[in-house]
Each structure stands twice: as C-alpha cells, then as structure tokens.
Amino acid sequence: MSKTDRPPQQQTDRLFAAERQPDDFRFDAAVARVFPDMIRRSVPGYTTIIPMIEVITEQYAQPGSNCYDLGCSLGASTLAMRHGIVFNDCSLTGVDNSEAMVERCEHYIALDDHPLPVSLRCEDIQETELTNASVTTLNFTLQFVPPEQRSSLLGKIAKATLPGGALILSEKIRFESEDEQAIQTRLHHEFKRANGYSDLEISQKRSAIEQVLIPETLDAHKQRLKDAGFDRVLVWYQCFNFVSMLATKAD
Ligand code: GEK
C-alpha cells in the first residue's frame, strides 16, 4: 500500500475544549487533523452545500476550460467539483496557503478514484493565476481574506471567468439589523451546542476566530460581485448566518 492509499487519521475536534490562552485561529496541523469534524459541526449547511457544488459545477463547467477551488482545505469542495465535471479536457486546480491542509488534501484526492486529474497548489489565492475559467469555488474562504483585498480578488476571478461561467461563493455573513444579528448568532450557537460543543468551546473558538474571519452583509457581497464584473448574483442556500451565492457571467 503506498503512502497516499492510506486514509489520513481524522480526529474529533476538541481544540477549544480545555481552557486556553487567547490566540488567533490558524489553519495549522492541529486544525487540519480535526477539520472534517470541525467544519461539519460548526458550519450549518456544509453537508448540503458540498454535494450541491457538484450539481452546480455540472451545470456551468464548459469543455476545454479551467475550474478552480480557492481555499480548498482538505478537498471536499474540490472533489465535489471533480465529480461534477463531465468533460475530460477540463482542468481542475485546488489552492490553499496552509501546508498542513494541502499535504492532507493530496491523500484525499489520491483516495478518490475519479479519473480527472487535480492539481494542488500551496499558495495565497491572491497570487494564483486564473485563466479561461468556467467554474470557480470560494467555499467559506473569502471571509478569511482581509476585507480591503476582497475586491481585487473578485475582480481577478470575474476577469478570468468565461461568458456563461460561474463563481460559487459561500460565506458566513452578518446582518444590518442588530436584532437579526443576535437571533441568527444565537441559532448558530444552538446548532453548535446540538452538535456537542460546550459553551466554553463555543466562546473560546469565537474569540480565536473573530480577528481572522470578518463577515460582511449579503448586500455588500452582492454589490461587490456586481462591481467585479458578474452579471447576475443569487442566493441558492442560506441557513442562519451562512449563505452560498451563485454569481454568473452572461453568455
Ligand atoms: C471546503 N473550501 O471544505 N490563500 C489560500 N488559502 C486561504 C487563504 C488565502 N489567502 N485564506 C484562507 N485560506 C473548503 C473549506 S476553510 C473554511 C475552506 C473554514 C484557506 C485556509 O487555509 C483554509 O484551508 C480555507 O481557506 C478555509 O469546502 O475553515 O471555515
């Protein structure tokens, strides 16, 4: 059995279970080890969004084009795209700037038997060269890019996107109304509690992540996508403060 034939060891997320010193959240080896469990128990709708990325990719992938998964982590969204691409002359590239994620992602890609090759790149998505793109996915990645750098990244994606092509953008959002913000946040925390996280885990994770994950309103996202050069933007999924949008260019 070669190294990549063995499934990487996955663990239950207990990273914030014990009292710890405040520190910013990082996508390091400890997070990579527990990531499938962490994201499934923390992001409402994640287990629906992943298979729908396959469905959407199938609709928008074009023959002879390039598809990109930006911020691919362990490749869940990359594999969904791979299975949605029906043309064998398409290319698929997954990009992440966490070495720990990319290293593990290689194993998951190798374990999947779909014949379409996947290129993995360990780099900042702001440096990634994008061309001839039919489908690009940012599945909960843009929220980690500093807000002032988001327009140029989306402009680059829109410029590279072919007529009839699409961007799938999933994000944690915030709400203009304080009332709604409080209700949706409470519901999200209840979701985490129902998935076995304690109050201590929820509050310590929240403090660690709030400096690095900056949510914006749905209107801000829609406007930025339009300004970047997408012709149509719609929300195809929402659960509490987690949303997935489809931004497309006209044919
Ligand atoms: C999934 N899409 O499972 N350049 C490259 N990668 C980045 C950058 C950047 N500038 N900023 C953050 N990342 C995946 C889930 S997780 C979402 C995506 C979450 C990477 C970061 O290293 C991490 O792996 C990923 O974006 C975000 O469908 O943890 O909530």
mmCIF file of C-alpha atoms and ligand atoms in Angstrom:
data_model
loop_
_atom_site.group_PDB
_atom_site.id
_atom_site.type_symbol
_atom_site.label_atom_id
_atom_site.label_comp_id
_atom_site.label_asym_id
_atom_site.label_seq_id
_atom_site.Cartn_x
_atom_site.Cartn_y
_atom_site.Cartn_z
ATOM 1 C CA MET A 1 0.000 0.000 0.000
ATOM 2 C CA SER A 2 1.534 3.360 -0.992
ATOM 3 C CA LYS A 3 1.555 6.308 1.400
ATOM 4 C CA THR A 4 -1.331 8.040 -0.377
ATOM 5 C CA ASP A 5 -3.537 4.892 -0.342
ATOM 6 C CA ARG A 6 -3.967 5.116 3.424
ATOM 7 C CA PRO A 7 -6.748 7.406 4.661
ATOM 8 C CA PRO A 8 -5.318 10.214 6.810
ATOM 9 C CA GLN A 9 -6.217 9.817 10.501
ATOM 10 C CA GLN A 10 -9.171 12.041 11.400
ATOM 11 C CA GLN A 11 -9.906 13.172 14.919
ATOM 12 C CA THR A 12 -12.809 14.684 16.815
ATOM 13 C CA ASP A 13 -12.464 18.437 17.266
ATOM 14 C CA ARG A 14 -11.602 19.142 20.908
ATOM 15 C CA LEU A 15 -9.189 22.005 20.173
ATOM 16 C CA PHE A 16 -11.106 24.513 22.285
ATOM 17 C CA ALA A 17 -12.428 22.101 24.947
ATOM 18 C CA ALA A 18 -9.870 22.968 27.636
ATOM 19 C CA GLU A 19 -9.300 26.476 28.927
ATOM 20 C CA ARG A 20 -6.547 28.119 26.839
ATOM 21 C CA GLN A 21 -4.710 31.383 26.368
ATOM 22 C CA PRO A 22 -6.358 33.654 23.786
ATOM 23 C CA ASP A 23 -4.643 33.319 20.387
ATOM 24 C CA ASP A 24 -5.736 33.939 16.777
ATOM 25 C CA PHE A 25 -7.085 30.934 14.886
ATOM 26 C CA ARG A 26 -4.680 29.392 12.341
ATOM 27 C CA PHE A 27 -5.068 26.615 9.773
ATOM 28 C CA ASP A 28 -2.195 24.587 11.220
ATOM 29 C CA ALA A 29 -1.574 20.831 11.551
ATOM 30 C CA ALA A 30 -3.795 20.517 14.650
ATOM 31 C CA VAL A 31 -6.725 22.099 12.784
ATOM 32 C CA ALA A 32 -6.065 20.042 9.633
ATOM 33 C CA ARG A 33 -6.267 16.811 11.690
ATOM 34 C CA VAL A 34 -9.758 17.603 13.021
ATOM 35 C CA PHE A 35 -11.004 19.698 10.090
ATOM 36 C CA PRO A 36 -13.704 17.394 8.622
ATOM 37 C CA ASP A 37 -15.304 17.045 12.077
ATOM 38 C CA MET A 38 -14.836 20.748 12.893
ATOM 39 C CA ILE A 39 -16.436 22.146 9.748
ATOM 40 C CA ARG A 40 -19.342 19.671 9.747
ATOM 41 C CA ARG A 41 -20.234 20.501 13.374
ATOM 42 C CA SER A 42 -19.600 24.261 13.051
ATOM 43 C CA VAL A 43 -20.991 25.351 9.680
ATOM 44 C CA PRO A 44 -24.749 24.896 9.280
ATOM 45 C CA GLY A 45 -25.478 23.566 5.809
ATOM 46 C CA TYR A 46 -21.923 22.457 4.995
ATOM 47 C CA THR A 47 -23.056 18.852 4.425
ATOM 48 C CA THR A 48 -25.707 20.101 1.965
ATOM 49 C CA ILE A 49 -23.516 22.674 0.237
ATOM 50 C CA ILE A 50 -20.744 20.187 -0.668
ATOM 51 C CA PRO A 51 -22.922 17.853 -2.795
ATOM 52 C CA MET A 52 -24.682 20.883 -4.349
ATOM 53 C CA ILE A 53 -21.287 22.185 -5.525
ATOM 54 C CA GLU A 54 -21.159 19.046 -7.657
ATOM 55 C CA VAL A 55 -24.636 19.785 -9.077
ATOM 56 C CA ILE A 56 -23.789 23.436 -9.815
ATOM 57 C CA THR A 57 -20.408 22.550 -11.336
ATOM 58 C CA GLU A 58 -22.114 20.102 -13.690
ATOM 59 C CA GLN A 59 -24.356 22.944 -14.935
ATOM 60 C CA TYR A 60 -21.596 25.503 -15.541
ATOM 61 C CA ALA A 61 -18.378 23.622 -16.418
ATOM 62 C CA GLN A 62 -17.508 24.103 -20.088
ATOM 63 C CA PRO A 63 -15.421 21.835 -22.331
ATOM 64 C CA GLY A 64 -11.742 22.789 -22.545
ATOM 65 C CA SER A 65 -11.977 25.226 -19.628
ATOM 66 C CA ASN A 66 -10.287 25.545 -16.234
ATOM 67 C CA CYS A 67 -12.031 25.080 -12.873
ATOM 68 C CA TYR A 68 -10.634 26.349 -9.577
ATOM 69 C CA ASP A 69 -11.315 25.640 -5.920
ATOM 70 C CA LEU A 70 -9.781 28.520 -3.971
ATOM 71 C CA GLY A 71 -9.181 27.746 -0.286
ATOM 72 C CA CYS A 72 -9.676 24.024 -0.848
ATOM 73 C CA SER A 73 -8.632 22.816 2.658
ATOM 74 C CA LEU A 74 -8.851 19.003 2.561
ATOM 75 C CA GLY A 75 -10.517 18.980 -0.849
ATOM 76 C CA ALA A 76 -14.195 18.343 -0.010
ATOM 77 C CA SER A 77 -15.314 21.067 -2.437
ATOM 78 C CA THR A 78 -12.552 20.100 -4.908
ATOM 79 C CA LEU A 79 -13.819 16.518 -5.027
ATOM 80 C CA ALA A 80 -17.415 17.719 -5.445
ATOM 81 C CA MET A 81 -16.263 19.797 -8.438
ATOM 82 C CA ARG A 82 -14.267 16.871 -9.830
ATOM 83 C CA HIS A 83 -17.374 14.683 -9.825
ATOM 84 C CA GLY A 84 -19.464 17.442 -11.427
ATOM 85 C CA ILE A 85 -17.127 17.975 -14.388
ATOM 86 C CA VAL A 86 -18.247 15.808 -17.282
ATOM 87 C CA PHE A 87 -15.598 16.904 -19.825
ATOM 88 C CA ASN A 88 -12.248 15.118 -19.733
ATOM 89 C CA ASP A 89 -10.462 18.100 -21.339
ATOM 90 C CA CYS A 90 -11.188 20.370 -18.338
ATOM 91 C CA SER A 91 -8.530 21.135 -15.766
ATOM 92 C CA LEU A 92 -9.204 21.342 -12.021
ATOM 93 C CA THR A 93 -6.926 23.165 -9.585
ATOM 94 C CA GLY A 94 -7.246 23.341 -5.788
ATOM 95 C CA VAL A 95 -5.382 26.104 -3.957
ATOM 96 C CA ASP A 96 -4.720 26.636 -0.252
ATOM 97 C CA ASN A 97 -1.984 28.508 1.590
ATOM 98 C CA SER A 98 -1.917 26.101 4.557
ATOM 99 C CA GLU A 99 0.792 23.475 4.035
ATOM 100 C CA ALA A 100 -0.874 21.172 6.574
ATOM 101 C CA MET A 101 -4.134 21.301 4.607
ATOM 102 C CA VAL A 102 -2.554 20.764 1.190
ATOM 103 C CA GLU A 103 -0.480 17.837 2.415
ATOM 104 C CA ARG A 104 -3.579 16.047 3.748
ATOM 105 C CA CYS A 105 -5.643 17.099 0.730
ATOM 106 C CA GLU A 106 -3.235 15.184 -1.533
ATOM 107 C CA HIS A 107 -4.192 11.977 0.315
ATOM 108 C CA TYR A 108 -7.929 12.557 -0.058
ATOM 109 C CA ILE A 109 -7.566 13.317 -3.767
ATOM 110 C CA ALA A 110 -5.489 10.152 -4.242
ATOM 111 C CA LEU A 111 -8.127 8.048 -2.456
ATOM 112 C CA ASP A 112 -10.870 9.252 -4.811
ATOM 113 C CA ASP A 113 -10.973 7.183 -7.995
ATOM 114 C CA HIS A 114 -12.395 9.781 -10.421
ATOM 115 C CA PRO A 115 -10.107 9.958 -13.496
ATOM 116 C CA LEU A 116 -9.959 13.777 -13.895
ATOM 117 C CA PRO A 117 -6.508 14.972 -12.721
ATOM 118 C CA VAL A 118 -6.447 17.527 -9.896
ATOM 119 C CA SER A 119 -3.528 19.968 -9.479
ATOM 120 C CA LEU A 120 -2.943 21.200 -5.954
ATOM 121 C CA ARG A 121 -1.081 24.416 -5.228
ATOM 122 C CA CYS A 122 0.092 25.641 -1.860
ATOM 123 C CA GLU A 123 -0.079 29.412 -2.273
ATOM 124 C CA ASP A 124 -2.048 32.529 -1.439
ATOM 125 C CA ILE A 125 -5.127 32.629 -3.690
ATOM 126 C CA GLN A 126 -4.345 36.267 -4.341
ATOM 127 C CA GLU A 127 -1.212 35.133 -6.191
ATOM 128 C CA THR A 128 -2.934 32.378 -8.194
ATOM 129 C CA GLU A 129 -3.039 32.942 -11.923
ATOM 130 C CA LEU A 130 -6.569 32.326 -13.231
ATOM 131 C CA THR A 131 -7.443 31.943 -16.925
ATOM 132 C CA ASN A 132 -10.233 30.535 -19.092
ATOM 133 C CA ALA A 133 -12.346 29.720 -16.027
ATOM 134 C CA SER A 134 -15.813 28.199 -16.245
ATOM 135 C CA VAL A 135 -16.386 27.369 -12.550
ATOM 136 C CA THR A 136 -14.564 28.824 -9.550
ATOM 137 C CA THR A 137 -15.449 27.991 -5.952
ATOM 138 C CA LEU A 138 -14.736 30.044 -2.834
ATOM 139 C CA ASN A 139 -16.405 27.815 -0.238
ATOM 140 C CA PHE A 140 -16.008 29.744 3.042
ATOM 141 C CA THR A 141 -12.616 31.184 2.022
ATOM 142 C CA LEU A 142 -13.211 34.862 1.109
ATOM 143 C CA GLN A 143 -14.178 35.538 4.746
ATOM 144 C CA PHE A 144 -10.516 34.951 5.708
ATOM 145 C CA VAL A 145 -9.139 37.394 3.106
ATOM 146 C CA PRO A 146 -8.675 40.905 4.560
ATOM 147 C CA PRO A 147 -11.768 42.942 3.526
ATOM 148 C CA GLU A 148 -9.724 45.593 1.677
ATOM 149 C CA GLN A 149 -8.231 42.873 -0.574
ATOM 150 C CA ARG A 150 -11.531 41.180 -1.480
ATOM 151 C CA SER A 151 -12.472 43.441 -4.433
ATOM 152 C CA SER A 152 -9.231 42.851 -6.298
ATOM 153 C CA LEU A 153 -9.513 39.069 -5.797
ATOM 154 C CA LEU A 154 -13.111 39.005 -7.074
ATOM 155 C CA GLY A 155 -12.149 41.308 -9.957
ATOM 156 C CA LYS A 156 -9.423 38.853 -10.933
ATOM 157 C CA ILE A 157 -11.881 35.931 -10.782
ATOM 158 C CA ALA A 158 -14.541 37.780 -12.797
ATOM 159 C CA LYS A 159 -11.964 38.803 -15.428
ATOM 160 C CA ALA A 160 -10.827 35.174 -15.814
ATOM 161 C CA THR A 161 -14.399 33.825 -15.988
ATOM 162 C CA LEU A 162 -15.689 32.872 -19.439
ATOM 163 C CA PRO A 163 -19.085 34.057 -20.742
ATOM 164 C CA GLY A 164 -21.644 31.687 -19.171
ATOM 165 C CA GLY A 165 -19.219 30.810 -16.352
ATOM 166 C CA ALA A 166 -19.875 30.913 -12.605
ATOM 167 C CA LEU A 167 -18.440 31.612 -9.179
ATOM 168 C CA ILE A 168 -19.836 29.724 -6.172
ATOM 169 C CA LEU A 169 -19.273 31.931 -3.118
ATOM 170 C CA SER A 170 -20.156 30.598 0.348
ATOM 171 C CA GLU A 171 -19.700 32.872 3.354
ATOM 172 C CA LYS A 172 -20.601 33.468 6.954
ATOM 173 C CA ILE A 173 -22.494 36.761 6.847
ATOM 174 C CA ARG A 174 -23.541 39.467 9.306
ATOM 175 C CA PHE A 175 -26.827 41.329 9.389
ATOM 176 C CA GLU A 176 -27.526 45.070 9.246
ATOM 177 C CA SER A 177 -30.213 44.749 11.928
ATOM 178 C CA GLU A 178 -28.823 44.174 15.432
ATOM 179 C CA ASP A 179 -31.930 42.183 16.271
ATOM 180 C CA GLU A 180 -31.482 39.788 13.390
ATOM 181 C CA GLN A 181 -27.746 39.523 14.054
ATOM 182 C CA ALA A 182 -28.488 38.458 17.657
ATOM 183 C CA ILE A 183 -31.154 35.905 16.652
ATOM 184 C CA GLN A 184 -29.130 34.301 13.854
ATOM 185 C CA THR A 185 -25.980 34.167 16.018
ATOM 186 C CA ARG A 186 -27.948 32.503 18.822
ATOM 187 C CA LEU A 187 -29.353 29.941 16.376
ATOM 188 C CA HIS A 188 -25.842 29.224 15.064
ATOM 189 C CA HIS A 189 -24.578 28.684 18.618
ATOM 190 C CA GLU A 190 -27.538 26.390 19.323
ATOM 191 C CA PHE A 191 -26.592 24.401 16.204
ATOM 192 C CA LYS A 192 -23.065 24.009 17.605
ATOM 193 C CA ARG A 193 -24.415 23.013 21.022
ATOM 194 C CA ALA A 194 -26.670 20.424 19.380
ATOM 195 C CA ASN A 195 -23.526 19.059 17.696
ATOM 196 C CA GLY A 196 -21.814 18.501 21.039
ATOM 197 C CA TYR A 197 -19.764 21.691 21.531
ATOM 198 C CA SER A 198 -19.752 23.082 25.087
ATOM 199 C CA ASP A 199 -20.303 26.758 25.949
ATOM 200 C CA LEU A 200 -16.561 27.034 26.692
ATOM 201 C CA GLU A 201 -15.639 25.599 23.275
ATOM 202 C CA ILE A 202 -18.080 27.928 21.525
ATOM 203 C CA SER A 203 -16.843 31.043 23.288
ATOM 204 C CA GLN A 204 -13.104 30.230 23.016
ATOM 205 C CA LYS A 205 -13.435 29.400 19.280
ATOM 206 C CA ARG A 206 -15.385 32.617 18.776
ATOM 207 C CA SER A 207 -12.649 34.732 20.406
ATOM 208 C CA ALA A 208 -9.927 32.973 18.415
ATOM 209 C CA ILE A 209 -11.648 33.360 15.059
ATOM 210 C CA GLU A 210 -13.146 36.838 15.254
ATOM 211 C CA GLN A 211 -9.867 38.578 14.347
ATOM 212 C CA VAL A 212 -9.361 36.438 11.221
ATOM 213 C CA LEU A 213 -12.891 35.718 9.934
ATOM 214 C CA ILE A 214 -14.534 39.016 9.010
ATOM 215 C CA PRO A 215 -18.160 38.558 7.888
ATOM 216 C CA GLU A 216 -19.929 41.132 5.723
ATOM 217 C CA THR A 217 -23.585 41.703 4.860
ATOM 218 C CA LEU A 218 -25.275 39.951 1.988
ATOM 219 C CA ASP A 219 -25.819 43.317 0.260
ATOM 220 C CA ALA A 220 -22.094 44.109 0.487
ATOM 221 C CA HIS A 221 -21.272 40.746 -1.117
ATOM 222 C CA LYS A 222 -23.845 41.153 -3.888
ATOM 223 C CA GLN A 223 -22.710 44.682 -4.714
ATOM 224 C CA ARG A 224 -19.038 43.678 -4.777
ATOM 225 C CA LEU A 225 -19.732 40.734 -7.073
ATOM 226 C CA LYS A 226 -21.609 43.019 -9.480
ATOM 227 C CA ASP A 227 -18.857 45.659 -9.338
ATOM 228 C CA ALA A 228 -16.299 42.926 -10.012
ATOM 229 C CA GLY A 229 -17.991 42.097 -13.325
ATOM 230 C CA PHE A 230 -20.555 39.360 -12.643
ATOM 231 C CA ASP A 231 -23.899 39.943 -14.385
ATOM 232 C CA ARG A 232 -26.192 38.026 -12.026
ATOM 233 C CA VAL A 233 -25.905 37.174 -8.336
ATOM 234 C CA LEU A 234 -28.354 34.951 -6.475
ATOM 235 C CA VAL A 235 -28.507 33.190 -3.141
ATOM 236 C CA TRP A 236 -29.079 29.482 -3.637
ATOM 237 C CA TYR A 237 -28.632 28.450 0.020
ATOM 238 C CA GLN A 238 -28.984 30.010 3.442
ATOM 239 C CA CYS A 239 -29.049 28.538 6.935
ATOM 240 C CA PHE A 240 -28.862 31.108 9.767
ATOM 241 C CA ASN A 241 -25.787 33.317 9.128
ATOM 242 C CA PHE A 242 -24.287 31.022 6.468
ATOM 243 C CA VAL A 243 -25.022 31.692 2.821
ATOM 244 C CA SER A 244 -23.994 30.390 -0.556
ATOM 245 C CA MET A 245 -24.256 32.599 -3.642
ATOM 246 C CA LEU A 246 -24.032 31.892 -7.334
ATOM 247 C CA ALA A 247 -22.504 34.699 -9.405
ATOM 248 C CA THR A 248 -22.616 34.232 -13.168
ATOM 249 C CA LYS A 249 -21.465 35.964 -16.338
ATOM 250 C CA ALA A 250 -23.901 36.306 -19.226
ATOM 251 C CA ASP A 251 -23.371 34.070 -22.296
HETATM 252 C C1 GEK B 1 -14.257 23.082 1.974
HETATM 253 N N1 GEK B 1 -13.395 25.061 0.836
HETATM 254 O O1 GEK B 1 -14.061 22.102 2.729
HETATM 255 N N2 GEK B 1 -4.986 31.805 0.216
HETATM 256 C C2 GEK B 1 -5.177 30.469 0.174
HETATM 257 N N3 GEK B 1 -5.937 29.798 1.082
HETATM 258 C C3 GEK B 1 -6.512 30.512 2.060
HETATM 259 C C4 GEK B 1 -6.353 31.910 2.171
HETATM 260 C C5 GEK B 1 -5.559 32.558 1.194
HETATM 261 N N4 GEK B 1 -5.348 33.882 1.199
HETATM 262 N N5 GEK B 1 -7.041 32.341 3.249
HETATM 263 C C6 GEK B 1 -7.608 31.242 3.815
HETATM 264 N N6 GEK B 1 -7.283 30.138 3.097
HETATM 265 C C7 GEK B 1 -13.221 24.176 1.995
HETATM 266 C C8 GEK B 1 -13.285 24.913 3.313
HETATM 267 S S1 GEK B 1 -11.907 26.617 5.010
HETATM 268 C C9 GEK B 1 -13.326 27.301 5.696
HETATM 269 C C10 GEK B 1 -12.474 26.166 3.364
HETATM 270 C C11 GEK B 1 -13.381 27.318 7.165
HETATM 271 C C12 GEK B 1 -7.713 28.751 3.326
HETATM 272 C C13 GEK B 1 -7.407 28.224 4.715
HETATM 273 O O2 GEK B 1 -6.091 27.733 4.819
HETATM 274 C C14 GEK B 1 -8.480 27.138 4.858
HETATM 275 O O3 GEK B 1 -7.995 25.876 4.500
HETATM 276 C C15 GEK B 1 -9.595 27.593 3.923
HETATM 277 O O4 GEK B 1 -9.110 28.720 3.211
HETATM 278 C C16 GEK B 1 -10.892 27.979 4.594
HETATM 279 O O5 GEK B 1 -15.253 23.216 1.248
HETATM 280 O O6 GEK B 1 -12.476 26.826 7.822
HETATM 281 O O7 GEK B 1 -14.430 27.898 7.664
#
